[in-house]
Amino acid sequence: MEWIDHIILLSSGLIVLSILVGLVSTRFGAPLLLVFLILGMLAGEDGPGGIKFDNFYTAYGVGSLALAIILFDGGLRTERKDFRMVLAPAATLASAGVLITALITGAAAKWFMGIGWIEAMLVGSIVASTDAAAVFFLLNVRGVRLRDRLRATLEVEAGLNDPMAVFLTLTFLTLLQISAASPIEATIQTLMTQAVVQLLGGIFLGVLGGAVLLALVNRLSLSAGLYPVLAVAGGLFVFALAQTVGASGFLAVYLAGYVFGRRRHRATQIINRFTDGMAWLSQIAMFLILGLLITPSKMLPMLAASVGIALVLIFVARPIAGFLCLRPFRYTPREIGFVSWVGLRGAVPIYLGTIPILAGIPGSETWFSVVYMVVITSLVVQGWTIGLAGRWLHVVLPPRPQAPQRVDIDLPHDIGRSMIAYTVQPGSLAMRRSYPRLPLPDEVDIVSIVRDGDMHAPGELEQLAPGDDVLLMTPSDHVALLDRIFGAKAGNVRDTAVELLGEFIFAGDTPTGAVADLYEVKIPANQREVPLGLFMETHLLLRPRAGRRLRLGAIELIVAETRKSRVVRVGIELEPMEGSLRRFDPGMIWLRSTLWLPLSRAIGRFLPKVPTPAWWRR
């Protein structure tokens, strides 16, 4: 039985080595998932490890289990407002976009590999979907901070596009397997029926499974350590049940995680941390095993064809699909370009590449090598340049302040609020304002403040100091805002144009008076209820666009995001650069708001639009 000990030793050693190497590689900007793949190859037959592993059944099983856990964790972290905001464009990109990508890439495979059309379309279908593990890693770990709509589009698309890729793969696989005597009409009808069952069954079982799992966690009284086990096991049960009845297990487990995570439940923090750790373990194990499967020496004959297919996929197929699917939803060319560039390929195409081998299709091992090289090319070309592409396209936001030291305390699920303890960081916004003027939402209550081991009631201290521990009760929706208030200010990053959108971001519908009170700025009374976005549009006097600034007292207002020429997000800079912007004083604001604007509106009712005089601009 020593072989069992050897397997445990080898697998645990590879996982530890992957984590350590990953820590070093991230300093050089290397995609972490690419590192895991390469480590698996080095441990394989052609590498120093010399491990001969060609069990595609094991790889398929481990891949299914790992992807289910990753998608469940991804669903847990998808916010409801984000899901609703981008469901239509993300679903279009995850369905029609995958189909368009598969067709164009399949044509490239036909050209470069010299195979039949059905075989080529099978290869195109295998590499058509983005990889959930790669995208979730990019959004949650890599530190690339995007605007809400852009980030949510990538996140939801990654969770929804696997079923379409699986359906297309199985469709062309079935077309390869049918005999000439089989009626093509019956085959197509069967495939369409399967598509409907997979889609509707996945949605039904996912929503139902997430609701049942939520009820179980909230009603059962268990040891704290069993709640995360129950949650993950429940997600895997939904996945397996859907697969068993012919529905889409990937869609079902993602929706189960989404439904479960969007309602308050017991052991929230424990479950979130456990699923995050399980998702990491799943990614490492899956990429290592998939790396072991490949023999680099067998890929060399198809190297040129593989790179050619990958370049068509990256520079032609994905951009065309992105443009056709997102342009009707009024995404800007920059946003479409970034979504196209973030179409990372990873474990899912390799996982799907094992299906033709398991089905015994002749030539499928060659296709698997091609798929593997396409994935590596995608991770190298796209994964290594995500930050550069975001800066070039001006779609990334400034980094948030350094994450504060925070302890989350789980409370009974029916309270509706969480208890959180923060340690005040040097340079944080909490230190720059006296205690009564802390910018806390109305729903947030300070329970106590601990300084030097002594507990103080709210209001006893005039000013917070570094190292103070602040205990608060807050709805979960405000945690991100509290992180910015108690976290340390981000370092000096003015040298990159993309990070000039301010230290704090406010929604465009925030009342201007609330911001003025927060930062002790005087504005006319008739401007207090004006939404901050409209305030910017009115007083800039220029067409608003991201990066344009307005000096207001001791702070700067910065246009962070526009939509249909409307300012929807406004940044706040607490330490403005001298001479960098248009400056307005309260008197000029009053003059414009009380004289010029009402006059121009009155005239505009009877005459064509009157342009703002040149002498009025400053």
Coordinates of C-alpha atoms in Angstrom, one line a residue:
M1 CA 0.0 0.0 0.0
E2 CA 3.0 2.3 -0.2
W3 CA 1.8 3.6 -3.5
I4 CA -1.0 5.4 -1.7
D5 CA 1.5 7.2 0.5
H6 CA 3.5 8.1 -2.6
I7 CA 0.5 9.6 -4.3
I8 CA -0.4 11.7 -1.3
L9 CA 3.2 12.8 -1.0
L10 CA 3.5 13.7 -4.7
S11 CA 0.1 15.5 -4.9
S12 CA 0.6 17.5 -1.8
G13 CA 4.1 18.4 -2.7
L14 CA 3.0 19.7 -6.1
I15 CA 0.3 21.8 -4.6
V16 CA 2.7 23.4 -2.1
L17 CA 5.2 24.0 -4.8
S18 CA 2.5 25.6 -7.0
I19 CA 1.6 28.0 -4.2
L20 CA 5.2 29.0 -3.6
V21 CA 6.1 29.4 -7.2
G22 CA 2.9 31.4 -7.7
L23 CA 3.9 33.9 -5.1
V24 CA 7.1 34.5 -7.0
S25 CA 5.6 34.6 -10.4
T26 CA 2.9 37.2 -9.6
R27 CA 5.7 39.7 -8.9
F28 CA 6.7 39.4 -12.6
G29 CA 3.1 39.7 -13.8
A30 CA 2.9 36.1 -14.9
P31 CA -0.6 34.6 -15.1
L32 CA -0.8 32.2 -12.1
L33 CA -2.9 29.6 -13.9
L34 CA -0.3 29.4 -16.6
V35 CA 2.3 28.7 -13.9
F36 CA 0.1 25.8 -12.7
L37 CA -0.1 24.4 -16.2
I38 CA 3.6 24.6 -16.8
L39 CA 4.4 23.0 -13.4
G40 CA 2.1 20.1 -14.4
M41 CA 4.0 19.8 -17.7
L42 CA 7.4 19.8 -15.9
A43 CA 6.2 17.1 -13.6
G44 CA 5.0 15.0 -16.5
E45 CA 6.5 12.5 -18.9
D46 CA 8.8 14.9 -20.8
G47 CA 9.8 17.0 -17.8
P48 CA 12.1 16.5 -14.8
G49 CA 9.3 14.8 -12.8
G50 CA 9.0 12.0 -15.4
I51 CA 5.4 11.1 -14.2
K52 CA 3.6 9.2 -16.9
F53 CA -0.1 10.2 -16.7
D54 CA -2.5 9.5 -19.5
N55 CA -5.8 8.7 -17.6
F56 CA -8.3 10.9 -19.4
Y57 CA -11.1 9.5 -17.3
T58 CA -9.5 10.7 -14.1
A59 CA -8.7 14.1 -15.7
Y60 CA -12.4 14.4 -16.8
G61 CA -13.7 13.5 -13.4
V62 CA -11.3 15.9 -11.5
G63 CA -12.1 18.6 -14.0
S64 CA -15.9 18.2 -13.6
L65 CA -15.5 18.4 -9.8
A66 CA -13.2 21.4 -9.8
L67 CA -15.2 23.4 -12.3
A68 CA -18.4 22.8 -10.3
I69 CA -16.7 24.2 -7.1
I70 CA -15.2 27.1 -9.0
L71 CA -18.6 28.0 -10.6
F72 CA -20.4 27.7 -7.3
D73 CA -17.9 30.0 -5.6
G74 CA -18.2 32.4 -8.6
G75 CA -22.0 32.4 -8.2
L76 CA -21.7 33.2 -4.5
R77 CA -19.7 36.3 -5.2
T78 CA -21.9 37.7 -8.0
E79 CA -23.9 40.6 -6.7
R80 CA -27.6 40.8 -7.5
K81 CA -27.4 44.4 -8.9
D82 CA -24.5 43.4 -11.2
F83 CA -26.4 40.2 -12.4
R84 CA -29.5 42.1 -13.2
M85 CA -27.6 45.0 -14.8
V86 CA -25.7 42.9 -17.3
L87 CA -27.8 39.7 -17.7
A88 CA -29.0 40.5 -21.2
P89 CA -25.6 41.5 -22.7
A90 CA -23.7 38.8 -20.8
A91 CA -26.2 36.1 -21.8
T92 CA -26.0 37.2 -25.4
L93 CA -22.2 37.0 -25.3
A94 CA -22.4 33.6 -23.6
S95 CA -24.7 32.2 -26.2
A96 CA -24.5 33.9 -29.6
G97 CA -21.0 35.1 -28.8
V98 CA -19.8 31.6 -28.2
L99 CA -21.5 30.4 -31.4
I100 CA -19.9 33.1 -33.5
T101 CA -16.5 32.5 -31.9
A102 CA -16.8 28.7 -32.6
L103 CA -17.7 29.2 -36.3
I104 CA -14.9 31.6 -37.0
T105 CA -12.3 29.6 -35.1
G106 CA -13.6 26.4 -36.7
A107 CA -13.0 27.9 -40.1
A108 CA -9.4 28.7 -39.0
A109 CA -8.9 25.2 -37.8
K110 CA -10.1 23.9 -41.2
W111 CA -7.6 26.1 -42.9
F112 CA -4.6 25.4 -40.6
M113 CA -5.1 21.8 -39.8
G114 CA -6.6 20.5 -43.1
I115 CA -9.3 18.5 -41.5
G116 CA -13.0 18.1 -42.4
W117 CA -15.6 20.8 -41.6
I118 CA -17.3 18.9 -38.8
E119 CA -14.0 18.1 -37.2
A120 CA -12.9 21.7 -37.5
M121 CA -16.1 23.0 -36.0
L122 CA -15.6 20.6 -33.1
V123 CA -12.2 22.1 -32.4
G124 CA -13.7 25.6 -32.7
S125 CA -16.4 24.7 -30.2
I126 CA -14.0 23.3 -27.7
V127 CA -12.0 26.6 -27.5
A128 CA -14.9 28.9 -27.9
S129 CA -15.8 29.7 -24.3
T130 CA -13.9 31.8 -21.8
D131 CA -12.6 30.1 -18.7
A132 CA -14.4 30.8 -15.5
A133 CA -11.4 30.0 -13.3
A134 CA -9.2 32.4 -15.3
V135 CA -11.7 35.3 -15.3
F136 CA -12.7 34.9 -11.7
F137 CA -9.0 34.9 -10.8
L138 CA -8.5 38.1 -12.8
L139 CA -11.4 39.9 -11.2
N140 CA -11.0 38.9 -7.6
V141 CA -7.2 38.3 -7.1
R142 CA -5.1 40.0 -9.8
G143 CA -6.1 43.4 -8.6
V144 CA -7.5 44.7 -11.9
R145 CA -10.3 47.1 -10.9
L146 CA -12.9 47.8 -13.5
R147 CA -16.1 49.8 -13.8
D148 CA -19.1 47.9 -12.4
R149 CA -20.8 47.2 -15.7
L150 CA -17.6 46.0 -17.4
R151 CA -16.6 43.8 -14.4
A152 CA -20.1 42.3 -14.1
T153 CA -20.2 41.5 -17.8
L154 CA -17.0 39.5 -17.7
E155 CA -18.0 37.8 -14.5
V156 CA -21.5 36.8 -15.5
E157 CA -20.4 35.8 -19.0
A158 CA -17.8 33.5 -17.5
G159 CA -20.4 31.8 -15.4
L160 CA -22.9 31.4 -18.2
N161 CA -21.0 30.5 -21.3
D162 CA -19.8 27.0 -20.4
P163 CA -23.2 25.3 -21.2
M164 CA -23.1 26.7 -24.8
A165 CA -19.6 25.4 -25.4
V166 CA -20.6 22.0 -24.0
F167 CA -23.7 21.9 -26.2
L168 CA -21.7 22.8 -29.3
T169 CA -19.0 20.3 -28.5
L170 CA -21.5 17.5 -28.0
T171 CA -23.4 18.5 -31.1
F172 CA -20.5 18.2 -33.5
L173 CA -19.3 15.1 -31.7
T174 CA -22.7 13.5 -32.3
L175 CA -22.5 14.6 -36.0
L176 CA -19.2 12.8 -36.3
Q177 CA -20.5 9.6 -34.7
I178 CA -23.7 9.2 -36.6
S179 CA -23.7 6.8 -39.5
A180 CA -24.6 7.7 -43.1
A181 CA -27.9 5.7 -42.7
S182 CA -29.0 7.8 -39.8
P183 CA -31.7 10.4 -40.7
I184 CA -30.1 13.8 -40.3
E185 CA -33.5 15.4 -39.5
A186 CA -34.1 13.2 -36.5
T187 CA -30.6 13.8 -35.3
I188 CA -31.0 17.6 -35.5
Q189 CA -34.4 17.4 -33.7
T190 CA -32.8 15.3 -30.9
L191 CA -30.0 17.9 -30.5
M192 CA -32.4 20.8 -30.3
T193 CA -34.5 18.9 -27.7
Q194 CA -31.3 18.3 -25.7
A195 CA -30.4 22.0 -25.9
V196 CA -33.8 23.1 -24.5
V197 CA -33.6 20.5 -21.7
Q198 CA -30.1 21.6 -20.8
L199 CA -31.0 25.2 -20.7
L200 CA -34.3 25.1 -19.0
G201 CA -33.3 22.2 -16.7
G202 CA -30.2 24.0 -15.7
I203 CA -32.0 27.1 -14.8
F204 CA -34.8 25.3 -12.9
L205 CA -32.6 23.0 -10.9
G206 CA -30.1 25.8 -10.2
V207 CA -32.7 28.2 -8.8
L208 CA -34.5 25.5 -6.9
G209 CA -31.3 23.9 -5.6
G210 CA -30.0 27.3 -4.4
A211 CA -33.3 28.0 -2.6
V212 CA -33.4 24.6 -0.9
L213 CA -29.8 24.9 0.2
L214 CA -30.5 28.3 1.6
A215 CA -33.4 27.0 3.6
L216 CA -31.4 24.1 4.9
V217 CA -28.5 26.2 6.1
N218 CA -30.8 28.7 7.8
R219 CA -33.0 26.1 9.5
L220 CA -30.6 23.4 10.6
S221 CA -28.7 23.9 13.8
L222 CA -25.2 22.6 13.1
S223 CA -21.7 23.0 14.3
A224 CA -20.1 26.1 12.7
G225 CA -17.6 23.9 10.8
L226 CA -20.4 21.9 9.1
Y227 CA -22.1 24.8 7.4
P228 CA -19.5 25.3 4.7
V229 CA -19.3 21.6 4.1
L230 CA -23.1 21.5 3.7
A231 CA -23.0 24.4 1.3
V232 CA -20.3 22.9 -1.0
A233 CA -21.8 19.5 -0.9
G234 CA -25.2 20.9 -1.7
G235 CA -23.7 22.7 -4.7
L236 CA -22.0 19.6 -6.0
F237 CA -25.3 17.7 -5.5
V238 CA -27.1 20.2 -7.7
F239 CA -24.4 19.9 -10.3
A240 CA -24.5 16.1 -10.3
L241 CA -28.3 15.9 -10.3
A242 CA -28.5 18.3 -13.3
Q243 CA -25.9 16.3 -15.2
T244 CA -27.7 13.0 -14.4
V245 CA -31.1 14.2 -15.8
G246 CA -29.6 15.7 -18.9
A247 CA -29.6 19.3 -17.8
S248 CA -26.6 21.7 -17.7
G249 CA -24.8 21.0 -14.5
F250 CA -22.5 24.0 -15.0
L251 CA -25.4 26.4 -15.4
A252 CA -27.2 24.8 -12.5
V253 CA -24.3 25.0 -10.0
Y254 CA -23.5 28.7 -10.9
L255 CA -27.2 29.7 -10.4
A256 CA -27.4 27.7 -7.2
G257 CA -24.4 29.6 -5.9
Y258 CA -25.9 32.9 -7.0
V259 CA -29.3 32.2 -5.4
F260 CA -27.7 30.9 -2.2
G261 CA -25.3 33.8 -1.9
R262 CA -27.7 36.7 -2.5
R263 CA -29.7 36.1 0.7
R264 CA -28.5 36.4 4.3
H265 CA -27.7 33.0 5.8
R266 CA -25.9 31.5 8.7
A267 CA -22.1 31.3 8.9
T268 CA -21.8 33.7 5.9
Q269 CA -18.1 34.5 6.5
I270 CA -17.1 30.9 7.2
I271 CA -18.8 29.7 4.1
N272 CA -17.3 32.4 1.9
R273 CA -13.8 31.7 3.2
F274 CA -14.2 27.9 2.9
T275 CA -15.5 28.1 -0.7
D276 CA -12.7 30.6 -1.6
G277 CA -10.1 28.1 -0.3
M278 CA -11.8 25.2 -2.1
A279 CA -11.9 27.2 -5.3
W280 CA -8.2 27.8 -5.1
L281 CA -7.5 24.1 -4.4
S282 CA -9.7 23.1 -7.3
Q283 CA -7.9 25.5 -9.7
I284 CA -4.5 24.2 -8.6
A285 CA -5.4 20.5 -8.8
M286 CA -7.2 20.9 -12.1
F287 CA -4.5 22.8 -13.9
L288 CA -1.8 20.4 -12.5
I289 CA -3.6 17.3 -13.7
L290 CA -4.4 18.9 -17.1
G291 CA -0.7 19.8 -17.3
L292 CA 0.3 16.2 -16.6
L293 CA -1.9 15.0 -19.4
I294 CA 0.1 16.7 -22.1
T295 CA 3.4 15.5 -23.6
P296 CA 5.2 18.6 -25.1
S297 CA 7.1 16.5 -27.6
K298 CA 3.8 15.5 -29.2
M299 CA 2.7 19.1 -29.6
L300 CA 5.6 20.2 -31.8
P301 CA 4.2 18.9 -35.1
M302 CA 1.1 21.0 -34.7
L303 CA 2.8 24.0 -33.2
A304 CA 2.4 26.3 -36.2
A305 CA -1.2 25.4 -36.7
S306 CA -2.0 25.8 -33.0
V307 CA -0.5 29.3 -32.9
G308 CA -2.3 30.3 -36.1
I309 CA -5.7 29.1 -34.7
A310 CA -5.0 30.9 -31.4
L311 CA -4.2 34.2 -33.1
V312 CA -7.4 34.0 -35.2
L313 CA -9.3 33.3 -32.0
I314 CA -7.7 36.2 -30.1
F315 CA -7.6 38.9 -32.8
V316 CA -10.5 38.0 -35.1
A317 CA -13.1 35.7 -33.6
R318 CA -13.5 37.1 -30.1
P319 CA -13.5 40.7 -31.2
I320 CA -16.1 40.1 -33.9
A321 CA -18.3 38.2 -31.4
G322 CA -17.9 40.9 -28.8
F323 CA -18.8 43.7 -31.2
L324 CA -21.9 42.0 -32.6
C325 CA -23.1 41.0 -29.1
L326 CA -22.3 44.1 -27.1
R327 CA -22.7 47.0 -29.5
P328 CA -26.6 46.7 -29.5
F329 CA -26.4 47.3 -25.7
R330 CA -24.5 50.5 -26.2
Y331 CA -21.1 49.3 -24.9
T332 CA -18.3 51.7 -26.0
P333 CA -15.6 50.6 -28.4
R334 CA -13.1 50.7 -25.5
E335 CA -15.3 48.4 -23.4
I336 CA -15.9 46.0 -26.3
G337 CA -12.1 45.9 -27.0
F338 CA -11.3 45.1 -23.3
V339 CA -14.1 42.4 -23.1
S340 CA -12.6 40.9 -26.3
W341 CA -9.1 40.9 -24.9
V342 CA -10.1 39.3 -21.6
G343 CA -11.6 36.3 -23.4
L344 CA -9.0 34.1 -21.6
R345 CA -8.9 30.4 -22.4
G346 CA -8.0 28.0 -19.6
A347 CA -9.1 24.7 -18.1
V348 CA -12.6 24.5 -19.7
P349 CA -11.2 24.1 -23.3
I350 CA -8.7 21.5 -22.1
Y351 CA -11.5 19.8 -20.1
L352 CA -13.8 19.7 -23.2
G353 CA -10.8 18.5 -25.3
T354 CA -10.9 15.2 -23.3
I355 CA -14.4 14.4 -24.4
P356 CA -13.6 13.3 -28.0
I357 CA -10.7 11.2 -26.7
L358 CA -13.1 9.5 -24.2
A359 CA -15.5 9.0 -27.1
G360 CA -12.8 7.2 -29.2
I361 CA -12.9 9.7 -32.1
P362 CA -9.9 9.1 -34.4
G363 CA -7.4 12.0 -34.4
S364 CA -8.8 13.4 -31.1
E365 CA -5.4 13.3 -29.4
T366 CA -4.0 15.6 -32.0
W367 CA -6.9 18.0 -31.5
F368 CA -6.2 17.8 -27.8
S369 CA -2.6 19.0 -28.4
V370 CA -3.9 21.8 -30.5
V371 CA -6.4 22.9 -27.9
Y372 CA -3.7 22.8 -25.2
M373 CA -1.4 25.1 -27.3
V374 CA -4.3 27.5 -28.0
V375 CA -4.8 27.8 -24.2
I376 CA -1.2 28.4 -23.5
T377 CA -1.0 31.0 -26.2
S378 CA -4.1 32.7 -24.8
L379 CA -2.7 32.8 -21.3
V380 CA 0.7 34.1 -22.5
V381 CA -0.6 36.8 -24.9
Q382 CA -3.7 37.9 -23.1
G383 CA -3.1 37.0 -19.5
W384 CA 0.2 38.7 -19.4
T385 CA -1.1 41.9 -20.9
I386 CA -4.5 42.5 -19.2
G387 CA -3.2 45.4 -17.1
L388 CA -1.5 47.0 -20.1
A389 CA -4.6 46.6 -22.3
G390 CA -6.8 48.1 -19.6
R391 CA -4.5 51.1 -19.2
W392 CA -4.3 51.6 -23.0
L393 CA -8.1 51.4 -23.4
H394 CA -8.7 53.6 -20.2
V395 CA -11.2 51.2 -18.7
V396 CA -9.6 50.4 -15.3
L397 CA -10.2 52.4 -12.2
P398 CA -7.7 53.5 -9.5
P399 CA -6.7 50.9 -7.0
R400 CA -8.7 51.0 -3.8
P401 CA -7.0 52.0 -0.6
Q402 CA -5.0 49.3 1.1
A403 CA -7.4 46.7 2.6
P404 CA -7.9 47.5 6.3
Q405 CA -7.5 45.0 9.1
R406 CA -11.1 43.7 9.5
V407 CA -12.7 41.0 11.5
D408 CA -16.2 39.9 10.5
I409 CA -18.5 38.5 13.2
D410 CA -21.4 36.3 12.1
L411 CA -24.8 37.2 13.6
P412 CA -28.1 35.3 13.4
H413 CA -29.4 35.3 9.8
D414 CA -32.6 37.2 10.6
I415 CA -31.0 40.4 11.9
G416 CA -30.1 41.6 8.5
R417 CA -26.8 43.3 9.6
S418 CA -23.3 42.2 10.3
M419 CA -20.9 43.2 13.1
I420 CA -17.5 44.2 11.8
A421 CA -14.4 45.4 13.7
Y422 CA -11.9 47.6 11.9
T423 CA -8.4 48.7 12.9
V424 CA -7.9 52.3 11.8
Q425 CA -5.1 52.6 9.3
P426 CA -2.7 55.6 9.1
G427 CA -3.7 58.1 6.5
S428 CA -7.3 56.7 6.2
L429 CA -10.3 58.9 5.7
A430 CA -11.4 58.0 9.2
M431 CA -8.4 59.9 10.6
R432 CA -8.9 63.0 8.5
R433 CA -12.3 63.8 9.9
S434 CA -13.4 64.3 13.5
Y435 CA -15.6 61.5 14.9
P436 CA -18.9 63.3 14.5
R437 CA -18.2 64.0 10.8
L438 CA -17.3 60.5 9.8
P439 CA -18.9 59.8 6.4
L440 CA -21.0 56.8 7.7
P441 CA -24.3 55.9 6.1
D442 CA -27.4 56.2 8.3
E443 CA -27.7 52.4 8.5
V444 CA -24.2 52.0 10.1
D445 CA -23.9 52.3 13.9
I446 CA -20.7 52.4 15.9
V447 CA -21.0 50.1 18.9
S448 CA -17.7 50.9 20.6
I449 CA -14.1 52.1 20.1
V450 CA -11.2 50.4 21.7
R451 CA -8.0 52.5 22.3
D452 CA -5.0 51.1 24.2
G453 CA -7.1 48.4 25.7
D454 CA -9.8 50.7 27.0
M455 CA -13.4 50.6 25.6
H456 CA -15.1 53.9 24.8
A457 CA -18.7 54.5 23.9
P458 CA -19.5 56.3 20.7
G459 CA -19.0 60.1 21.1
E460 CA -16.4 59.9 23.9
L461 CA -13.5 60.4 21.5
E462 CA -13.2 63.5 19.2
Q463 CA -10.7 62.0 16.8
L464 CA -9.8 58.5 15.8
A465 CA -6.1 57.5 15.9
P466 CA -4.1 54.8 14.1
G467 CA -4.5 51.5 15.8
D468 CA -8.0 52.2 17.2
D469 CA -10.4 49.3 16.9
V470 CA -13.8 50.3 15.8
L471 CA -16.8 47.9 16.2
L472 CA -19.7 48.6 13.9
M473 CA -23.1 47.2 13.0
T474 CA -23.8 47.5 9.3
P475 CA -25.7 46.0 6.4
S476 CA -23.5 43.9 4.1
D477 CA -24.1 46.4 1.2
H478 CA -22.0 49.0 3.0
V479 CA -18.9 46.9 3.7
A480 CA -17.0 48.1 0.6
L481 CA -17.6 51.7 1.6
L482 CA -16.4 51.1 5.1
D483 CA -13.3 49.5 3.7
R484 CA -12.5 52.7 1.9
I485 CA -13.2 54.8 5.0
F486 CA -11.0 52.8 7.3
G487 CA -8.4 51.6 4.8
A488 CA -5.1 53.4 4.2
K489 CA -4.9 55.8 1.3
A490 CA -3.5 54.2 -1.9
G491 CA 0.1 55.2 -2.8
N492 CA 1.1 57.9 -5.1
V493 CA 0.0 56.6 -8.5
R494 CA -0.4 59.8 -10.4
D495 CA 2.1 58.8 -13.0
T496 CA -0.5 56.6 -14.8
A497 CA -3.3 58.4 -16.5
V498 CA -5.8 55.6 -15.9
E499 CA -5.5 56.1 -12.1
L500 CA -6.6 59.7 -12.0
L501 CA -10.2 59.2 -11.1
G502 CA -10.0 60.1 -7.4
E503 CA -9.6 58.4 -4.1
F504 CA -13.4 57.8 -3.5
I505 CA -16.2 57.2 -6.0
F506 CA -19.8 58.3 -5.6
A507 CA -22.8 57.4 -7.6
G508 CA -24.1 60.2 -9.9
D509 CA -27.4 60.3 -8.1
T510 CA -25.8 61.2 -4.8
P511 CA -27.1 64.6 -3.5
T512 CA -24.4 67.2 -3.9
G513 CA -25.3 68.6 -0.4
A514 CA -24.3 65.3 1.2
V515 CA -20.9 65.4 -0.4
A516 CA -20.5 69.1 0.4
D517 CA -21.3 68.4 4.1
L518 CA -18.9 65.4 4.1
Y519 CA -16.0 67.5 2.9
E520 CA -17.0 70.8 4.5
V521 CA -17.5 72.6 1.2
K522 CA -20.0 75.5 0.9
I523 CA -22.5 75.5 -2.0
P524 CA -25.7 77.4 -2.6
A525 CA -28.9 76.1 -0.9
N526 CA -30.6 75.5 -4.2
Q527 CA -27.8 73.2 -5.3
R528 CA -27.9 70.9 -2.3
E529 CA -30.5 68.5 -3.6
V530 CA -29.1 68.4 -7.2
P531 CA -27.6 65.0 -8.0
L532 CA -23.8 65.1 -8.1
G533 CA -23.7 63.9 -11.8
L534 CA -26.1 66.7 -12.9
F535 CA -24.1 69.2 -10.8
M536 CA -20.9 68.2 -12.8
E537 CA -22.8 68.4 -16.2
T538 CA -24.1 71.8 -15.3
H539 CA -20.9 73.5 -14.1
L540 CA -18.3 71.9 -16.3
L541 CA -19.9 73.7 -19.3
L542 CA -18.1 71.1 -21.5
R543 CA -19.2 67.8 -22.7
P544 CA -18.5 65.5 -19.7
R545 CA -16.1 62.7 -20.2
A546 CA -14.0 60.5 -17.9
G547 CA -11.1 62.5 -16.3
R548 CA -12.5 66.0 -16.5
R549 CA -12.2 67.8 -13.2
L550 CA -14.0 70.5 -11.3
R551 CA -12.4 72.2 -8.3
L552 CA -14.9 72.7 -5.5
G553 CA -13.3 74.3 -2.4
A554 CA -10.6 72.1 -1.1
I555 CA -11.5 69.1 -3.2
E556 CA -11.8 68.1 -6.8
L557 CA -14.8 66.5 -8.4
I558 CA -13.7 64.2 -11.3
V559 CA -15.9 62.6 -13.9
A560 CA -15.3 58.9 -13.3
E561 CA -17.8 57.4 -15.7
T562 CA -20.4 58.6 -18.3
R563 CA -23.3 56.8 -20.0
K564 CA -25.2 58.4 -22.8
S565 CA -23.5 61.8 -22.1
R566 CA -24.7 61.6 -18.5
V567 CA -22.3 61.5 -15.5
V568 CA -23.1 58.3 -13.6
R569 CA -20.0 58.1 -11.3
V570 CA -18.0 61.0 -9.7
G571 CA -14.6 60.7 -8.1
I572 CA -13.4 62.8 -5.2
E573 CA -9.8 63.9 -4.9
L574 CA -8.9 65.1 -1.4
E575 CA -5.5 66.5 -2.3
P576 CA -5.9 68.3 -5.7
M577 CA -3.0 69.0 -8.0
E578 CA -2.3 72.7 -8.3
G579 CA -3.2 74.3 -11.6
S580 CA -4.6 71.0 -13.0
L581 CA -8.3 72.0 -13.6
R582 CA -11.1 74.5 -13.9
R583 CA -11.8 76.2 -10.6
F584 CA -15.1 77.4 -9.4
D585 CA -15.9 79.3 -6.2
P586 CA -19.3 79.3 -4.5
G587 CA -20.1 82.8 -5.8
M588 CA -19.6 81.8 -9.4
I589 CA -21.7 78.6 -8.8
W590 CA -24.5 80.8 -7.4
L591 CA -24.3 83.2 -10.4
R592 CA -24.5 80.4 -12.9
S593 CA -27.2 78.4 -11.1
T594 CA -29.5 81.4 -10.3
L595 CA -29.0 83.6 -13.4
W596 CA -27.6 82.0 -16.5
L597 CA -29.1 78.5 -16.3
P598 CA -32.8 79.7 -15.7
L599 CA -32.3 82.3 -18.3
S600 CA -31.0 79.9 -20.9
R601 CA -33.8 77.4 -20.2
A602 CA -36.4 80.1 -20.6
I603 CA -35.0 81.3 -23.9
G604 CA -34.6 77.7 -25.0
R605 CA -38.3 77.2 -25.0
F606 CA -38.8 79.7 -27.8
L607 CA -35.5 79.7 -29.6
P608 CA -33.0 77.1 -30.8
K609 CA -30.4 76.0 -28.2
V610 CA -28.3 79.0 -27.2
P611 CA -24.6 78.0 -26.9
T612 CA -22.7 79.0 -23.8
P613 CA -20.8 82.2 -24.5
A614 CA -17.0 81.9 -24.8
W615 CA -16.5 84.6 -22.1
W616 CA -18.5 82.5 -19.7
R617 CA -15.9 79.6 -19.7
R618 CA -13.0 79.8 -17.4

